[in-house]
Amino acid sequence: MALSISHASVLFTATVLTLLLAPTPINCWRPWPHLKPNSSDLLYDSSKKYEGSSEFVHLRYHMGPVLTGNITVHIIWYGRWEKPQKKIIREFINSISAVNARPPSVSGWWRTVQLYTDQTGANISHTVQLGQEKNDRFYSHGKSLTRLSIQSVIKSAVTAKSKPLPTNPRNGLYLLLTSADVYVQDFCGQVCGFHYFTFPSIVGYTLPYAWVGNSAKLCPGVCAYPFSVPKYIPGLKALKSPNSDVGVDGMISVIAHEIAELATNPLVNAWYAGQDPSYPVEIADLCEGIYGTGGGGSYTGQMLMDHDGSTFNMNGIRRKYLVQWVWNHFRNYCSGPNALDQ
């Protein structure tokens, strides 16, 4: 349900014999080779990488709605954002439905999300499009937000006198992105992002939303790993990020995680594992720390190195990204973009 933290100490060891113009496979490891995939022993400071994740449990459908109509992502930019940062994130969202990206592609990764259905058998939409955007550059609710005040930020965006965001409870997703100088409750200590739905008593509507923070200043070694590494692990070298922005490149995988789970479990009553909907294990939670073929346990899987030395595993329309895989309930394994998922 929420991207949280236990693999802050995860070790990536990249062995590169040559740099080629074509992407080069690289192998990466986490430091606990004795643990099982998705083990609940993978703890750090008593919290897990994905809030609510646990021993492998059976994912099932709880009869709630999923997003079968064309999905529109409305972004709230909270704080100060540079134009290049916004462009990286916009292009990722636009890449989800792109059919012309070179494999392995973001759209190939989304095809696994599309497999999930509602009670009528209708699949999650192929179309994910960027909607309207709202800038809150003056920190209208301060630089320290709680989970409830996040909903107040969304309320301000949808009720603004000038260019309010449209309210679309059926197929609209609201993505609140906080800049690097904003702290959110549990950020860095427990979560890197989370999703839920707004309360009508606060916002006036029930709207599926996600929050993701830019960790560049507060905890890049935790939420932007492996593009930054924890200070308490001496000698560990960070990998080069594909878009030359450690904080934003780290956000991309979190954004992908939350959008996939919003599509399959927007009101926390659709696709999840576990008995308690307050702490569901969702389709991205079940693949924590897996970015490539063979991933599981201590091994994150095979990723790619570009000709400039940057690490990625998916192509977008014009950019490359590193995105965690998601659970394929119908084949019972973690699945990525088709070209890597063989």
XYZ file of C-alpha atoms in Angstrom:
342
model
C 0.000 0.000 0.000
C 2.811 2.364 0.822
C 6.416 2.342 -0.173
C 8.276 2.033 3.094
C 11.765 1.292 4.230
C 13.668 -1.806 5.174
C 16.126 -2.180 2.344
C 17.917 1.095 2.985
C 20.964 -1.089 3.624
C 20.524 -3.071 0.439
C 23.834 -3.552 -1.349
C 24.151 -3.314 -5.094
C 27.378 -4.736 -6.547
C 27.797 -3.818 -10.203
C 30.404 -5.680 -12.249
C 30.960 -4.167 -15.654
C 33.567 -5.590 -18.009
C 32.989 -3.220 -20.896
C 30.875 -0.196 -21.781
C 28.957 -0.748 -24.988
C 26.647 1.478 -26.961
C 23.890 -1.073 -26.365
C 22.605 -1.580 -22.804
C 24.739 -3.984 -20.816
C 23.230 -6.398 -18.252
C 24.436 -5.851 -14.709
C 23.902 -8.081 -11.695
C 23.005 -6.739 -8.274
C 22.672 -8.257 -4.826
C 21.159 -7.495 -1.473
C 23.145 -8.483 1.629
C 20.980 -11.323 2.988
C 21.510 -14.378 0.752
C 19.999 -16.743 3.368
C 16.546 -15.134 3.306
C 13.558 -16.245 1.266
C 11.978 -13.967 -1.365
C 9.683 -11.397 0.244
C 10.669 -12.633 3.690
C 9.353 -10.786 6.693
C 12.892 -11.072 8.099
C 13.957 -8.363 5.675
C 13.561 -5.705 8.304
C 15.378 -2.537 9.091
C 14.596 -0.674 12.299
C 11.363 -2.675 12.623
C 9.846 -1.333 9.408
C 9.464 -2.914 6.011
C 10.170 -1.585 2.588
C 6.516 -1.650 1.670
C 4.108 -0.806 4.447
C 1.952 -3.823 5.126
C 4.226 -6.341 3.384
C 4.788 -9.661 5.116
C 5.437 -13.332 4.423
C 4.005 -14.316 1.070
C 0.233 -14.483 1.410
C -2.475 -15.178 -1.114
C -3.571 -12.224 -3.209
C -7.283 -12.241 -3.910
C -10.084 -10.044 -5.173
C -12.419 -8.502 -2.583
C -15.116 -7.358 -5.058
C -14.329 -3.642 -4.920
C -13.886 -1.402 -7.987
C -10.736 -1.166 -10.081
C -9.948 1.487 -12.683
C -11.343 0.076 -15.923
C -11.963 3.406 -17.664
C -9.259 5.613 -19.112
C -7.095 6.687 -16.175
C -6.210 10.354 -15.780
C -3.399 11.355 -13.422
C -3.729 14.872 -11.995
C -0.519 16.153 -10.421
C -0.155 18.564 -7.516
C 3.379 19.982 -7.416
C 3.855 20.981 -3.791
C 6.848 23.220 -3.140
C 9.572 24.320 -5.519
C 10.080 22.179 -8.603
C 12.459 22.731 -11.498
C 11.160 22.381 -15.056
C 13.508 19.470 -15.902
C 12.275 17.567 -12.840
C 8.669 17.960 -13.888
C 9.541 16.826 -17.389
C 11.087 13.555 -16.166
C 7.942 12.684 -14.205
C 5.499 13.786 -16.897
C 7.293 11.701 -19.509
C 7.185 8.658 -17.256
C 3.411 8.941 -16.831
C 2.983 9.450 -20.578
C 5.148 6.377 -21.185
C 2.754 4.036 -19.364
C 0.437 3.822 -22.367
C 3.017 4.463 -25.079
C 3.136 1.727 -27.693
C 6.160 3.041 -29.558
C 8.795 2.781 -26.808
C 11.642 0.357 -27.379
C 11.430 -2.817 -25.272
C 11.867 -3.413 -22.417
C 9.303 -0.657 -21.968
C 7.217 0.991 -19.279
C 4.106 0.074 -21.281
C 5.225 -3.570 -21.224
C 5.399 -3.367 -17.437
C 1.870 -1.880 -17.326
C 0.476 -4.834 -19.269
C 0.759 -6.926 -16.112
C -1.355 -4.352 -14.236
C -3.931 -4.546 -17.041
C -4.505 -8.231 -16.338
C -6.460 -7.423 -13.179
C -10.246 -7.213 -13.503
C -13.339 -6.140 -11.624
C -16.308 -8.375 -10.774
C -17.720 -7.981 -14.293
C -14.490 -9.232 -15.852
C -13.506 -5.811 -17.188
C -9.753 -5.263 -17.247
C -7.865 -2.277 -15.921
C -7.491 0.317 -18.627
C -4.619 0.376 -21.068
C -4.840 4.163 -21.168
C -3.075 6.213 -18.521
C -2.897 9.869 -19.419
C -1.565 12.999 -17.811
C -4.383 15.250 -16.684
C -4.368 18.747 -15.275
C -1.708 20.039 -12.910
C -1.682 22.396 -9.973
C 1.323 24.229 -8.555
C 1.518 24.957 -4.841
C 4.914 26.632 -4.887
C 4.313 28.716 -1.760
C 3.761 25.731 0.578
C 0.154 26.618 1.410
C 0.074 24.092 4.265
C 3.663 24.510 5.408
C 6.796 22.460 4.936
C 5.804 19.693 7.344
C 2.708 17.707 6.415
C 0.752 14.992 8.190
C -1.249 12.318 6.419
C -4.414 14.274 7.099
C -2.972 17.604 5.995
C -2.074 15.952 2.693
C -5.803 15.605 2.146
C -6.173 19.314 2.909
C -3.622 20.077 0.188
C -5.716 18.048 -2.246
C -8.838 19.894 -1.131
C -7.129 23.211 -1.854
C -6.248 21.975 -5.338
C -9.749 20.807 -6.270
C -11.568 23.798 -4.737
C -9.172 26.562 -5.845
C -10.842 29.691 -7.205
C -8.412 29.762 -10.109
C -8.056 26.657 -12.291
C -9.105 23.979 -9.775
C -8.295 20.382 -10.570
C -11.322 18.481 -11.894
C -12.967 15.980 -9.549
C -13.238 12.584 -11.193
C -13.776 9.873 -8.559
C -14.219 7.063 -11.112
C -11.084 7.346 -13.216
C -9.068 10.253 -11.846
C -5.955 9.711 -9.742
C -4.486 12.553 -7.722
C -0.708 12.492 -7.366
C 0.703 14.819 -4.713
C 4.440 15.274 -5.148
C 6.400 17.133 -2.469
C 9.681 18.874 -3.202
C 12.959 18.026 -1.533
C 12.533 20.577 1.280
C 9.176 19.220 2.477
C 8.825 16.644 5.250
C 5.790 14.372 5.385
C 4.729 12.269 8.359
C 6.753 9.010 8.468
C 8.861 10.068 5.446
C 12.342 8.506 5.466
C 11.715 6.708 8.753
C 8.903 4.469 7.483
C 7.700 5.409 4.013
C 8.784 6.913 0.706
C 5.214 7.188 -0.565
C 1.713 5.870 0.042
C -1.765 5.816 -1.448
C -5.275 5.969 -0.048
C -8.510 7.839 -0.779
C -9.699 11.219 0.437
C -12.381 11.614 3.085
C -15.538 13.502 2.038
C -15.503 15.191 5.458
C -12.189 16.848 4.516
C -12.123 17.127 0.727
C -15.802 16.858 -0.130
C -15.204 13.844 -2.388
C -13.815 10.318 -2.245
C -10.801 10.528 -4.548
C -8.016 7.954 -4.937
C -4.685 9.662 -4.348
C -1.018 8.993 -3.766
C 1.755 10.980 -2.167
C 5.425 10.602 -3.140
C 8.251 12.739 -1.777
C 11.549 13.874 -3.268
C 14.138 12.458 -0.874
C 17.171 14.243 -2.352
C 17.841 16.360 0.756
C 16.286 14.324 3.558
C 17.137 10.685 2.847
C 18.409 9.878 -0.655
C 20.252 6.810 0.631
C 16.905 5.413 1.729
C 14.279 6.484 -0.816
C 16.511 7.061 -3.861
C 18.562 3.890 -3.472
C 20.528 2.640 -5.442
C 21.237 6.080 -6.927
C 22.364 7.167 -3.478
C 23.584 4.947 -0.661
C 23.219 5.091 3.131
C 26.056 6.876 4.899
C 26.362 4.087 7.436
C 27.569 1.647 4.754
C 31.167 2.672 4.016
C 32.652 1.863 0.648
C 29.353 1.296 -1.147
C 29.202 3.116 -4.457
C 25.941 4.550 -5.743
C 24.780 3.660 -9.229
C 24.365 6.390 -11.819
C 20.774 7.501 -12.263
C 19.330 7.420 -15.802
C 18.099 11.032 -15.866
C 20.854 12.697 -13.834
C 18.555 13.591 -10.937
C 18.975 11.277 -7.966
C 15.884 12.454 -6.092
C 13.507 12.359 -9.052
C 14.892 9.118 -10.490
C 14.331 7.600 -7.062
C 10.756 8.895 -7.068
C 9.908 7.206 -10.371
C 9.803 3.675 -8.975
C 7.705 4.886 -6.028
C 5.283 6.674 -8.355
C 4.990 3.526 -10.477
C 4.397 1.433 -7.359
C 1.586 3.671 -6.157
C -0.126 4.107 -9.545
C -0.175 0.326 -10.072
C -1.750 -0.188 -6.658
C -4.218 2.672 -7.094
C -5.396 1.082 -10.349
C -5.907 -2.339 -8.757
C -7.053 -1.244 -5.300
C -8.251 2.375 -5.432
C -10.601 2.214 -2.436
C -8.655 -0.478 -0.560
C -11.365 -3.088 -1.175
C -10.293 -4.748 -4.432
C -7.022 -6.647 -5.060
C -4.911 -7.267 -1.982
C -3.627 -10.025 0.273
C -4.122 -10.376 3.996
C -7.165 -10.208 6.236
C -6.956 -6.568 7.305
C -7.731 -3.956 4.613
C -6.061 -1.368 6.841
C -2.743 -3.102 6.139
C -3.132 -4.690 2.721
C -0.342 -6.378 0.788
C -0.807 -5.234 -2.793
C 0.576 -6.107 -6.213
C 3.746 -4.023 -5.893
C 4.295 -4.973 -2.247
C 4.622 -8.631 -3.220
C 7.624 -7.853 -5.426
C 9.604 -5.667 -3.067
C 13.186 -5.141 -4.154
C 12.812 -6.967 -7.488
C 13.947 -5.056 -10.578
C 14.902 -7.771 -13.017
C 15.013 -11.393 -14.102
C 15.830 -13.839 -11.327
C 15.138 -11.367 -8.530
C 14.136 -12.622 -5.103
C 15.635 -13.047 -1.675
C 18.966 -11.243 -1.638
C 19.110 -10.845 -5.412
C 17.424 -7.820 -6.960
C 17.597 -9.275 -10.447
C 19.333 -8.329 -13.647
C 19.171 -4.689 -14.669
C 20.722 -2.807 -17.570
C 23.585 -0.373 -17.890
C 23.341 2.251 -20.605
C 26.291 3.422 -22.696
C 26.779 6.383 -20.324
C 27.045 4.096 -17.294
C 23.567 4.769 -15.925
C 21.367 1.971 -14.580
C 17.811 1.302 -15.761
C 15.417 -1.526 -16.566
C 12.729 0.109 -18.751
C 12.499 2.463 -21.685
C 10.002 5.289 -21.782
C 9.097 7.399 -24.782
C 12.342 9.359 -24.694
C 13.949 8.403 -21.381
C 15.038 5.399 -19.350
C 13.783 4.492 -15.891
C 14.372 2.064 -13.040
C 11.021 0.632 -11.895
C 10.202 -2.191 -9.515
C 8.279 -5.150 -10.907
C 4.688 -6.050 -9.937
C 2.920 -9.269 -9.036
C 1.251 -11.338 -11.770
C -1.541 -13.049 -9.835
C -2.488 -15.229 -12.788
C 0.955 -16.803 -13.137
C 2.097 -16.415 -9.540
C 5.324 -14.534 -10.088
C 6.716 -11.018 -10.249
C 6.550 -9.567 -13.715
C 8.339 -6.760 -15.483
C 8.478 -5.455 -19.036
C 8.100 -8.339 -21.442
C 11.597 -8.251 -22.883
C 13.113 -8.858 -19.439
C 10.354 -11.128 -18.174
C 11.196 -14.386 -19.892
